[in-house]
């Protein structure tokens, strides 16, 4: 159980016990009172007076048991008091003898016994309380003797046989009567204390003895019964009746005396209150007498009134006491309920206090815990920050390493390109073709190719990691495509006697694939198959159409296979099977899977007796994004891939066109790789005047030469290729020069960056020399077309750039200046260059580059165009026009005009 819950429960029970706590029963003095019966008023009065006494003593717990005049029940009642461990027992016996034993038992149990009224046999009780019954008998006898005037004949009616008062009263009565000869007890009737026991026997006795003077009954009830019996015989006035008890009740002794029924009654006090007082003394071990006698008195018509008054007073007092008791009880109840309310309130107060304490405790401990948690949290945050910082450092370092390796890989590409390009030249070289050397050259070529593929795989891996691949899928006949790739392996298959097959039912089956990527997948799977399949083995590619709109391309070999438990790892990067002791990078399969995934396909491996890689691709193109789909033509025009780059032999390597230097275009190669520069120079010098720069003086050299075309690398020492291109394209002097970027950086971003820098063509390494050559000549051809346009549209060159380049605005601006100064004979080329912010040489070269003629000729052309215009206007003659346009003589003007328009100014003028 939770600690706090326990705490609350303890509080609850503590508070509850506070409420329910009462004076314990065990703390009270347990008084057991065995009453003989309660049928008569004497007993009722006895009970009432003992109760009143008990109620005055809160320490007393009084229990009254009524034996109903049944001696056995009385014994049981006393037994029960004993077993309930009463502190003291009061017994008012029915009979004497039967109770002796049980009283002894009580004493043995240590419980004192007080006998009241009637006695038990023997002396074995603690104390006795009651009036002296012998004396009562004597008093009655003496009363009769002193008052008798007639016969002296008496009838005695006794109490129940076996009860001590009956015996003792009779004894005392007889004693005195017998002492006087004149008196005689004519008959003794055996009564039982109650009225009915009297009537029949008394009637009989009276009928025989009608001159009876006195009847003494042992109690008032039987005396009244005797009177009533006598009355039936008409003797009630003749006979005098004496009773015992003297109760102050209706039909009680006092009333009977007062009404004249009884002549007298002997007061027999019940002693109820005295009995309790005595019992408590006994309980408190105070000294008490064994026999405690209550005083008695004769009540007759002389004192009945007085005694009645006294008794009434006592009764009144008693009723006052009773009503006070009642009031006390009511108050006690109120007190009890108020006490309970107080306890309940205390209970709630305790609970509230406890909860308050608990909540304060909780608040404190919560705030402590909160602080602790905050500290922990702060530590965690700090650690987290540290981890993040470390992660960032690690990531930066990782990034730096990766960039380093990527950069390095890019750098590898250039020398490999060179090697391959030279090797390709060698393969095609007639001097080697027929010799034994060709095989060795081919081995160099093959291994260079392999090295290149590995580097490309590394770069692809990085690219895949950075999610930079975009699928460029086109509808492809998969049979043809597969066959094409297989061609590359057929030589090896034949050499090693490997059964190399393609199984495909539908040769026209088309799938949307990115040929470049799928080529790499095929190449990888086949390279692996060939690597692990022994000579004379079997490798097959099977193409199946499944029912579910998918196509399965399986690559199966009879090689060593892959251990069962490693199958799930083969596509993890850098994985190498435990049975693979050949060199492998471990990224080929990873890349293949990623490339297939780009096609929304799957690549799986089964390995039972050899390996089987299965590519599953969806038919159609609905599973691809529109941006991932290209048409076939585009796919054909794509940047040459690895295979065509490296296996296709350049056909035009040696077909150099020898052109004279004066006709040659100038070309500036900006490249810091000396070998590549040498290679390009060697390959391009026959067609172009090749200038070179390692990049450090690229812009300066461009401005000096104003070449017709520039080939520029990206990774250069000083400024990178993008910067150089941007600068050159911004500058009016060089903005017209086409720039070809030749770089190993093949990402989309790099190409985009290049194009944004204004470059005209972007070629990636390894490059195809023929494509480079084609690019150069295409760009120069386009420049030529532009030049033609400018030359023939001097005035029609639209100010709003039609081609969107700087040249157009340059020409427009230049033409504008020339036109404004056309009639100024002093206006020179220098002035024009000045106004355009370029040098004379630069102006000359730029104009030559853009419109193909020198600047003086261009100014003359503008002047002649103006002349033609003036000739048409008819306002001036030919000489005036010649001089106004700054021609030195009208003859020179005429010659120049004829050269340009084919007719003389004169003819031109007359023709309009
Ligand atoms: C009451 C009574 C009294 C009598 C006493 C003797 O039950 O009968 O009338 O005096 O008992 O024990």
XYZ file of N, CA, C and O in Angstrom, residues 656-816:
644
model
N 41.006 14.342 -87.875
C 41.123 15.760 -87.621
C 41.144 16.542 -88.919
O 41.782 16.157 -89.887
N 40.436 17.611 -88.921
C 40.397 18.431 -90.118
C 41.484 19.488 -89.975
O 41.524 20.217 -88.989
N 42.351 19.486 -90.886
C 43.445 20.462 -90.806
C 42.964 21.773 -91.429
O 42.543 21.811 -92.565
N 42.953 22.747 -90.584
C 42.460 24.035 -91.039
C 43.566 25.058 -90.832
O 44.315 24.969 -89.867
N 43.636 26.050 -91.696
C 44.708 27.044 -91.540
C 44.427 27.945 -90.344
O 43.262 28.189 -89.998
N 45.511 28.406 -89.764
C 45.404 29.131 -88.504
C 44.524 30.377 -88.629
O 43.740 30.690 -87.732
N 44.631 31.055 -89.782
C 43.869 32.292 -89.930
C 42.374 32.039 -89.923
O 41.602 32.859 -89.469
N 41.960 30.850 -90.404
C 40.533 30.544 -90.444
C 40.029 29.971 -89.117
O 38.842 29.816 -88.916
N 41.022 29.610 -88.322
C 40.642 28.902 -87.085
C 40.006 29.844 -86.059
O 40.401 31.006 -85.947
N 39.024 29.309 -85.334
C 38.469 30.035 -84.189
C 39.415 29.894 -83.007
O 40.142 28.917 -82.918
N 39.368 30.902 -82.153
C 40.227 30.800 -80.957
C 39.448 30.165 -79.819
O 38.249 30.400 -79.662
N 40.162 29.322 -79.047
C 39.528 28.567 -77.959
C 40.391 28.708 -76.706
O 41.599 28.561 -76.782
N 39.749 29.051 -75.592
C 40.520 29.145 -74.343
C 40.106 28.000 -73.425
O 38.918 27.844 -73.101
N 41.099 27.162 -73.045
C 40.822 26.053 -72.125
C 41.223 26.501 -70.712
O 42.392 26.786 -70.472
N 40.227 26.613 -69.819
C 40.545 26.985 -68.420
C 40.475 25.700 -67.607
O 39.390 25.170 -67.332
N 41.630 25.166 -67.281
C 41.690 23.842 -66.633
C 43.027 23.739 -65.920
O 44.052 24.134 -66.480
N 43.016 23.219 -64.672
C 44.296 23.155 -63.955
C 44.941 21.774 -64.039
O 46.038 21.570 -63.541
N 44.260 20.829 -64.626
C 44.861 19.502 -64.782
C 45.705 19.512 -66.063
O 45.164 19.536 -67.178
N 47.024 19.488 -65.839
C 47.951 19.663 -66.988
C 47.734 18.596 -68.044
O 47.732 18.861 -69.248
N 47.465 17.359 -67.544
C 47.299 16.257 -68.501
C 46.087 16.481 -69.389
O 46.125 16.254 -70.598
N 44.997 16.913 -68.694
C 43.777 17.129 -69.467
C 43.970 18.269 -70.469
O 43.528 18.180 -71.619
N 44.707 19.317 -69.989
C 44.992 20.445 -70.889
C 45.768 19.937 -72.108
O 45.421 20.238 -73.258
N 46.776 19.110 -71.818
C 47.596 18.577 -72.911
C 46.762 17.747 -73.867
O 46.874 17.858 -75.090
N 45.866 16.952 -73.251
C 45.005 16.091 -74.066
C 44.097 16.925 -74.977
O 44.008 16.690 -76.180
N 43.473 17.940 -74.332
C 42.547 18.765 -75.120
C 43.288 19.528 -76.216
O 42.817 19.641 -77.342
N 44.462 20.016 -75.815
C 45.264 20.767 -76.794
C 45.600 19.874 -77.982
O 45.448 20.258 -79.143
N 46.007 18.650 -77.619
C 46.386 17.698 -78.669
C 45.213 17.394 -79.581
O 45.366 17.264 -80.790
N 44.043 17.254 -78.991
C 42.892 16.831 -79.771
C 42.203 17.984 -80.509
O 41.480 17.751 -81.472
N 42.379 19.233 -80.004
C 41.604 20.325 -80.594
C 42.438 21.298 -81.438
O 41.895 22.118 -82.170
N 43.786 21.203 -81.312
C 44.655 22.176 -81.998
C 44.509 22.176 -83.503
O 44.712 23.203 -84.149
N 44.172 21.007 -84.044
C 44.070 20.966 -85.499
C 42.920 21.834 -85.992
O 42.956 22.338 -87.103
N 41.884 22.032 -85.150
C 40.723 22.813 -85.599
C 40.686 24.216 -85.019
O 40.067 25.096 -85.573
N 41.295 24.364 -83.845
C 41.177 25.656 -83.174
C 42.547 26.158 -82.725
O 43.457 25.368 -82.520
N 42.615 27.511 -82.584
C 43.824 28.055 -81.964
C 43.557 27.936 -80.465
O 42.652 28.591 -79.925
N 44.283 27.022 -79.800
C 43.976 26.730 -78.400
C 44.864 27.538 -77.461
O 46.076 27.476 -77.538
N 44.217 28.344 -76.614
C 44.921 29.043 -75.545
C 44.574 28.325 -74.249
O 43.501 27.713 -74.150
N 45.435 28.401 -73.255
C 45.121 27.712 -71.988
C 45.338 28.642 -70.788
O 46.114 29.583 -70.852
N 44.594 28.334 -69.735
C 44.770 29.053 -68.463
C 44.473 28.059 -67.351
O 43.544 27.237 -67.483
N 45.269 28.113 -66.259
C 45.003 27.173 -65.156
C 43.903 27.707 -64.235
O 43.630 27.156 -63.187
N 43.325 28.835 -64.622
C 42.212 29.391 -63.824
C 42.618 30.651 -63.091
O 41.796 31.532 -62.879
N 43.894 30.754 -62.717
C 44.343 31.886 -61.909
C 44.244 33.210 -62.689
O 43.955 34.250 -62.126
N 44.475 33.152 -64.012
C 44.425 34.376 -64.815
C 43.341 34.284 -65.886
O 43.406 34.921 -66.926
N 42.302 33.459 -65.580
C 41.283 33.162 -66.585
C 40.627 34.418 -67.150
O 40.565 34.597 -68.376
N 40.165 35.325 -66.237
C 39.430 36.509 -66.712
C 40.359 37.427 -67.497
O 40.024 37.910 -68.589
N 41.563 37.624 -66.919
C 42.543 38.514 -67.563
C 42.858 38.029 -68.985
O 42.808 38.781 -69.945
N 43.090 36.710 -69.051
C 43.463 36.136 -70.345
C 42.306 36.250 -71.335
O 42.521 36.535 -72.518
N 41.103 36.063 -70.834
C 39.932 36.170 -71.718
C 39.859 37.570 -72.316
O 39.610 37.743 -73.509
N 40.088 38.580 -71.454
C 39.988 39.961 -71.926
C 41.069 40.283 -72.963
O 40.842 41.055 -73.883
N 42.213 39.655 -72.780
C 43.303 39.871 -73.743
C 42.973 39.247 -75.091
O 43.095 39.861 -76.130
N 42.532 37.989 -74.994
C 42.358 37.215 -76.236
C 40.999 37.479 -76.890
O 40.877 37.528 -78.097
N 39.998 37.672 -76.035
C 38.597 37.620 -76.480
C 38.427 36.399 -77.392
O 38.253 36.512 -78.614
N 38.516 35.194 -76.816
C 38.441 33.977 -77.636
C 37.031 33.781 -78.193
O 36.082 34.404 -77.721
N 36.943 32.888 -79.169
C 35.622 32.626 -79.742
C 34.811 31.703 -78.842
O 33.581 31.726 -78.859
N 35.516 30.914 -78.095
C 34.802 29.975 -77.214
C 35.707 29.611 -76.022
O 36.929 29.660 -76.154
N 35.056 29.269 -74.892
C 35.845 28.918 -73.704
C 35.406 27.546 -73.207
O 34.201 27.241 -73.166
N 36.391 26.697 -72.827
C 36.080 25.442 -72.137
C 36.612 25.632 -70.717
O 37.786 25.955 -70.541
N 35.722 25.455 -69.723
C 36.135 25.806 -68.358
C 35.787 24.697 -67.364
O 34.703 24.117 -67.421
N 36.722 24.412 -66.480
C 36.489 23.419 -65.400
C 35.803 24.135 -64.227
O 35.772 25.368 -64.194
N 35.264 23.369 -63.280
C 34.637 24.017 -62.111
C 35.642 24.152 -60.961
O 35.845 25.219 -60.412
N 36.239 23.027 -60.602
C 37.159 23.044 -59.460
C 38.516 23.597 -59.861
O 39.356 22.885 -60.416
N 38.690 24.889 -59.592
C 39.966 25.518 -59.948
C 40.590 26.112 -58.696
O 39.929 26.235 -57.659
N 41.818 26.496 -58.822
C 42.567 26.927 -57.634
C 42.023 28.223 -57.038
O 41.649 28.293 -55.868
N 41.944 29.248 -57.878
C 41.636 30.584 -57.390
C 40.139 30.802 -57.274
O 39.556 30.785 -56.196
N 39.546 31.000 -58.422
C 38.082 31.144 -58.479
C 37.534 29.874 -59.090
O 38.208 29.238 -59.909
N 36.282 29.523 -58.705
C 35.744 28.325 -59.359
C 35.140 28.709 -60.701
O 34.976 29.893 -61.039
N 34.826 27.686 -61.483
C 34.332 27.880 -62.844
C 33.068 28.722 -62.891
O 32.857 29.487 -63.847
N 32.208 28.552 -61.837
C 30.956 29.319 -61.847
C 31.270 30.813 -61.782
O 30.691 31.629 -62.498
N 32.169 31.161 -60.863
C 32.521 32.568 -60.665
C 33.118 33.173 -61.943
O 32.753 34.278 -62.357
N 34.046 32.411 -62.519
C 34.694 32.897 -63.751
C 33.625 33.148 -64.815
O 33.570 34.215 -65.435
N 32.703 32.156 -64.962
C 31.661 32.286 -65.987
C 30.811 33.503 -65.705
O 30.487 34.276 -66.629
N 30.427 33.653 -64.425
C 29.576 34.797 -64.066
C 30.245 36.123 -64.438
O 29.641 36.983 -65.053
N 31.527 36.219 -64.084
C 32.271 37.458 -64.357
C 32.343 37.748 -65.851
O 32.107 38.866 -66.297
N 32.656 36.705 -66.599
C 32.816 36.889 -68.041
C 31.486 37.249 -68.696
O 31.444 38.070 -69.610
N 30.410 36.631 -68.173
C 29.111 36.887 -68.791
C 28.568 38.262 -68.420
O 27.732 38.809 -69.121
N 29.065 38.775 -67.326
C 28.614 40.103 -66.899
C 29.322 41.213 -67.680
O 28.790 42.292 -67.878
N 30.520 40.929 -68.045
C 31.349 41.950 -68.687
C 31.012 42.054 -70.173
O 30.996 41.053 -70.889
N 30.720 43.320 -70.600
C 30.358 43.545 -71.996
C 31.400 43.022 -72.981
O 31.084 42.499 -74.037
N 32.633 43.118 -72.528
C 33.732 42.747 -73.424
C 33.746 41.248 -73.712
O 34.188 40.796 -74.744
N 33.260 40.477 -72.762
C 33.385 39.019 -72.926
C 32.044 38.309 -72.913
O 31.973 37.103 -73.052
N 30.961 39.080 -72.714
C 29.663 38.439 -72.498
C 29.203 37.599 -73.687
O 28.376 36.710 -73.532
N 29.737 37.900 -74.875
C 29.278 37.171 -76.072
C 29.941 35.813 -76.227
O 29.536 35.015 -77.061
N 30.989 35.552 -75.430
C 31.772 34.327 -75.663
C 31.052 33.093 -75.098
O 30.736 33.057 -73.905
N 30.782 32.110 -75.919
C 30.134 30.885 -75.407
C 31.083 30.151 -74.451
O 32.277 30.088 -74.701
N 30.500 29.656 -73.354
C 31.326 28.931 -72.376
C 30.795 27.510 -72.233
O 29.593 27.294 -72.047
N 31.720 26.558 -72.327
C 31.360 25.146 -72.073
C 31.994 24.755 -70.739
O 33.200 24.900 -70.566
N 31.154 24.303 -69.838
C 31.706 23.814 -68.563
C 32.020 22.332 -68.756
O 31.185 21.571 -69.258
N 33.203 21.958 -68.339
C 33.597 20.545 -68.436
C 34.035 20.122 -67.034
O 35.078 20.557 -66.558
N 33.194 19.342 -66.387
C 33.476 19.065 -64.970
C 33.089 17.646 -64.583
O 32.304 16.997 -65.274
N 33.649 17.228 -63.444
C 33.286 15.903 -62.917
C 32.017 15.996 -62.081
O 31.444 14.988 -61.714
N 31.604 17.220 -61.762
C 30.406 17.378 -60.933
C 29.160 17.220 -61.779
O 28.875 18.044 -62.628
N 28.419 16.125 -61.483
C 27.307 15.819 -62.370
C 25.943 15.960 -61.708
O 24.956 15.521 -62.239
N 25.909 16.557 -60.510
C 24.596 16.651 -59.856
C 23.747 17.705 -60.550
O 24.271 18.596 -61.212
N 22.435 17.547 -60.319
C 21.471 18.466 -60.914
C 21.782 19.895 -60.465
O 21.737 20.829 -61.255
N 22.144 20.001 -59.152
C 22.419 21.315 -58.574
C 23.595 21.990 -59.285
O 23.545 23.184 -59.575
N 24.643 21.184 -59.535
C 25.829 21.762 -60.168
C 25.483 22.244 -61.568
O 25.901 23.337 -61.973
N 24.702 21.427 -62.294
C 24.338 21.813 -63.664
C 23.549 23.109 -63.615
O 23.797 24.058 -64.361
N 22.572 23.128 -62.650
C 21.714 24.292 -62.508
C 22.545 25.540 -62.199
O 22.351 26.605 -62.784
N 23.486 25.353 -61.282
C 24.347 26.465 -60.868
C 25.138 26.985 -62.077
O 25.288 28.190 -62.274
N 25.616 26.033 -62.867
C 26.385 26.392 -64.057
C 25.537 27.215 -65.005
O 25.955 28.286 -65.481
N 24.317 26.724 -65.248
C 23.450 27.415 -66.197
C 23.076 28.789 -65.679
O 22.973 29.742 -66.451
N 22.899 28.849 -64.324
C 22.582 30.157 -63.731
C 23.744 31.135 -63.893
O 23.558 32.342 -63.921
N 24.949 30.604 -63.956
C 26.118 31.478 -64.129
C 26.228 31.935 -65.575
O 27.149 32.677 -65.926
N 25.325 31.473 -66.439
C 25.277 31.945 -67.822
C 26.019 31.055 -68.804
O 26.189 31.436 -69.957
N 26.455 29.876 -68.335
C 27.225 29.040 -69.265
C 26.303 28.504 -70.353
O 25.103 28.386 -70.164
N 26.907 28.190 -71.503
C 26.090 27.791 -72.641
C 25.947 26.293 -72.749
O 24.990 25.783 -73.305
N 26.884 25.557 -72.189
C 26.824 24.090 -72.278
C 27.468 23.504 -71.025
O 28.450 24.052 -70.516
N 26.904 22.385 -70.569
C 27.443 21.764 -69.354
C 27.757 20.309 -69.669
O 26.851 19.519 -69.935
N 29.014 19.951 -69.680
C 29.390 18.559 -69.979
C 30.078 17.962 -68.765
O 30.828 18.643 -68.071
N 29.768 16.684 -68.514
C 30.370 16.066 -67.324
C 31.438 15.060 -67.720
O 31.371 14.449 -68.778
N 32.394 14.919 -66.810
C 33.472 13.946 -67.022
C 33.014 12.609 -66.497
O 32.314 12.578 -65.491
N 33.376 11.490 -67.026
C 34.231 11.404 -68.213
C 33.442 11.833 -69.450
O 32.290 11.451 -69.588
N 34.087 12.593 -70.274
C 33.357 13.130 -71.421
C 33.748 12.410 -72.710
O 34.789 11.769 -72.807
N 32.833 12.555 -73.622
C 33.115 11.974 -74.926
C 33.719 13.093 -75.779
O 33.142 14.172 -75.885
N 34.873 12.832 -76.322
C 35.561 13.864 -77.099
C 34.704 14.317 -78.266
O 34.630 15.510 -78.583
N 34.005 13.337 -78.865
C 33.196 13.707 -80.026
C 32.074 14.653 -79.606
O 31.745 15.594 -80.329
N 31.500 14.382 -78.410
C 30.437 15.278 -77.953
C 30.995 16.661 -77.641
O 30.390 17.680 -77.958
N 32.191 16.700 -77.071
C 32.809 17.989 -76.780
C 33.030 18.767 -78.084
O 32.668 19.933 -78.201
N 33.552 18.055 -79.071
C 33.829 18.711 -80.358
C 32.541 19.218 -80.977
O 32.476 20.333 -81.486
N 31.515 18.352 -80.885
C 30.217 18.716 -81.467
C 29.654 19.959 -80.756
O 29.103 20.850 -81.384
N 29.821 19.968 -79.433
C 29.308 21.097 -78.656
C 29.996 22.389 -79.071
O 29.343 23.422 -79.241
N 31.344 22.305 -79.264
C 32.097 23.509 -79.654
C 31.585 24.026 -80.992
O 31.225 25.182 -81.145
N 31.482 23.090 -81.927
C 31.107 23.580 -83.264
C 29.655 24.055 -83.285
O 29.341 25.024 -83.976
N 28.762 23.407 -82.489
C 27.366 23.860 -82.459
C 27.286 25.265 -81.910
O 26.556 26.110 -82.442
N 28.018 25.513 -80.846
C 27.956 26.840 -80.240
C 28.499 27.897 -81.198
O 27.932 28.986 -81.322
N 29.587 27.550 -81.885
C 30.163 28.513 -82.837
C 29.212 28.741 -84.004
O 29.066 29.866 -84.488
N 28.535 27.664 -84.384
C 27.587 27.782 -85.484
C 26.440 28.714 -85.078
O 26.039 29.593 -85.829
N 25.952 28.530 -83.854
C 24.862 29.388 -83.357
C 25.303 30.849 -83.307
O 24.556 31.758 -83.633
N 26.563 31.024 -82.908
C 27.124 32.372 -82.845
C 27.140 32.978 -84.251
O 26.828 34.137 -84.449
N 27.471 32.136 -85.216
C 27.536 32.568 -86.615
C 26.163 33.028 -87.092
O 26.014 34.062 -87.742
N 25.149 32.228 -86.686
C 23.786 32.551 -87.098
C 23.392 33.908 -86.524
O 22.793 34.732 -87.193
N 23.783 34.125 -85.297
C 23.465 35.363 -84.616
C 24.156 36.538 -85.321
O 23.562 37.593 -85.540
N 25.399 36.261 -85.671
C 26.202 37.284 -86.343
C 25.545 37.697 -87.661
O 25.412 38.865 -87.965
N 25.080 36.666 -88.377
C 24.416 36.922 -89.656
C 23.202 37.816 -89.424
O 22.958 38.766 -90.131
N 22.496 37.492 -88.400
C 21.301 38.252 -88.057
C 21.654 39.716 -87.782
O 21.039 40.625 -88.319
N 22.678 39.908 -86.971
C 23.078 41.272 -86.632
C 23.536 42.040 -87.867
O 23.166 43.189 -88.092
N 24.391 41.375 -88.665
C 24.954 42.054 -89.831
C 23.870 42.523 -90.781
O 23.969 43.586 -91.366
N 22.856 41.711 -90.904
C 21.819 42.039 -91.854
C 20.649 42.796 -91.248
O 19.679 43.090 -91.931
N 20.733 43.076 -90.000
C 19.628 43.791 -89.361
C 20.134 44.910 -88.471
O 19.687 45.081 -87.357
N 21.052 45.651 -88.996
C 21.655 46.685 -88.172
C 20.616 47.563 -87.523
O 20.653 47.830 -86.337
N 19.648 48.010 -88.360
C 18.641 48.911 -87.796
C 17.477 48.159 -87.196
O 16.658 48.704 -86.492
N 17.385 46.878 -87.552
C 16.228 46.142 -87.066
C 16.500 45.387 -85.753
O 15.650 44.711 -85.246
N 17.705 45.567 -85.290
C 18.012 44.917 -84.005
C 17.088 45.522 -82.957
O 17.042 46.721 -82.770
N 16.265 44.670 -82.421
C 15.242 45.198 -81.514
C 15.852 45.572 -80.167
O 16.683 44.837 -79.649
N 15.447 46.740 -79.692
C 16.004 47.147 -78.392
C 15.645 46.129 -77.307
O 16.446 45.832 -76.454
N 14.433 45.604 -77.381
C 14.058 44.570 -76.401
C 14.749 43.301 -76.843
O 14.545 42.824 -77.961
N 15.580 42.801 -76.022
C 16.416 41.704 -76.432
C 15.629 40.508 -76.923
O 14.825 39.938 -76.206
N 15.873 40.183 -78.164
C 15.191 39.029 -78.715
C 15.854 37.745 -78.214
O 15.213 36.735 -77.987
N 17.141 37.786 -78.041
C 17.875 36.591 -77.622
C 18.155 36.586 -76.134
O 18.659 35.626 -75.600
N 17.813 37.744 -75.560
C 17.934 37.812 -74.094
C 19.361 37.817 -73.632
O 19.677 37.368 -72.570
N 20.309 38.315 -74.423
C 21.665 38.385 -73.902
C 22.236 39.799 -74.031
O 21.637 40.685 -74.643
N 23.358 39.919 -73.412
C 23.963 41.248 -73.336
C 24.394 41.799 -74.686
O 24.419 42.999 -74.909
N 24.747 40.877 -75.596
C 25.278 41.307 -76.892
C 24.297 42.199 -77.626
O 24.647 43.185 -78.264
N 23.026 41.765 -77.497
C 22.009 42.504 -78.219
C 21.947 43.958 -77.741
O 21.903 44.884 -78.546
N 21.962 44.126 -76.434
C 21.889 45.502 -75.930
C 23.180 46.251 -76.254
O 23.178 47.467 -76.489
N 24.292 45.476 -76.299
C 25.571 46.106 -76.668
C 25.482 46.663 -78.087
O 25.822 47.814 -78.349
N 25.009 45.819 -78.998
C 24.908 46.240 -80.411
C 23.954 47.429 -80.528
O 24.246 48.413 -81.212
N 22.796 47.315 -79.816
C 21.806 48.390 -79.871
C 22.446 49.698 -79.413
O 22.312 50.747 -80.073
N 23.155 49.625 -78.307
C 23.777 50.819 -77.737
C 24.815 51.391 -78.715
O 24.853 52.595 -78.998
N 25.609 50.471 -79.260
C 26.679 50.890 -80.176
C 26.060 51.559 -81.412
O 26.494 52.639 -81.819
N 25.046 50.909 -81.991
C 24.398 51.462 -83.186
C 23.822 52.842 -82.906
O 23.854 53.734 -83.760
N 23.292 52.960 -81.733
C 22.700 54.226 -81.312
C 23.739 55.351 -81.336
O 23.515 56.436 -81.905
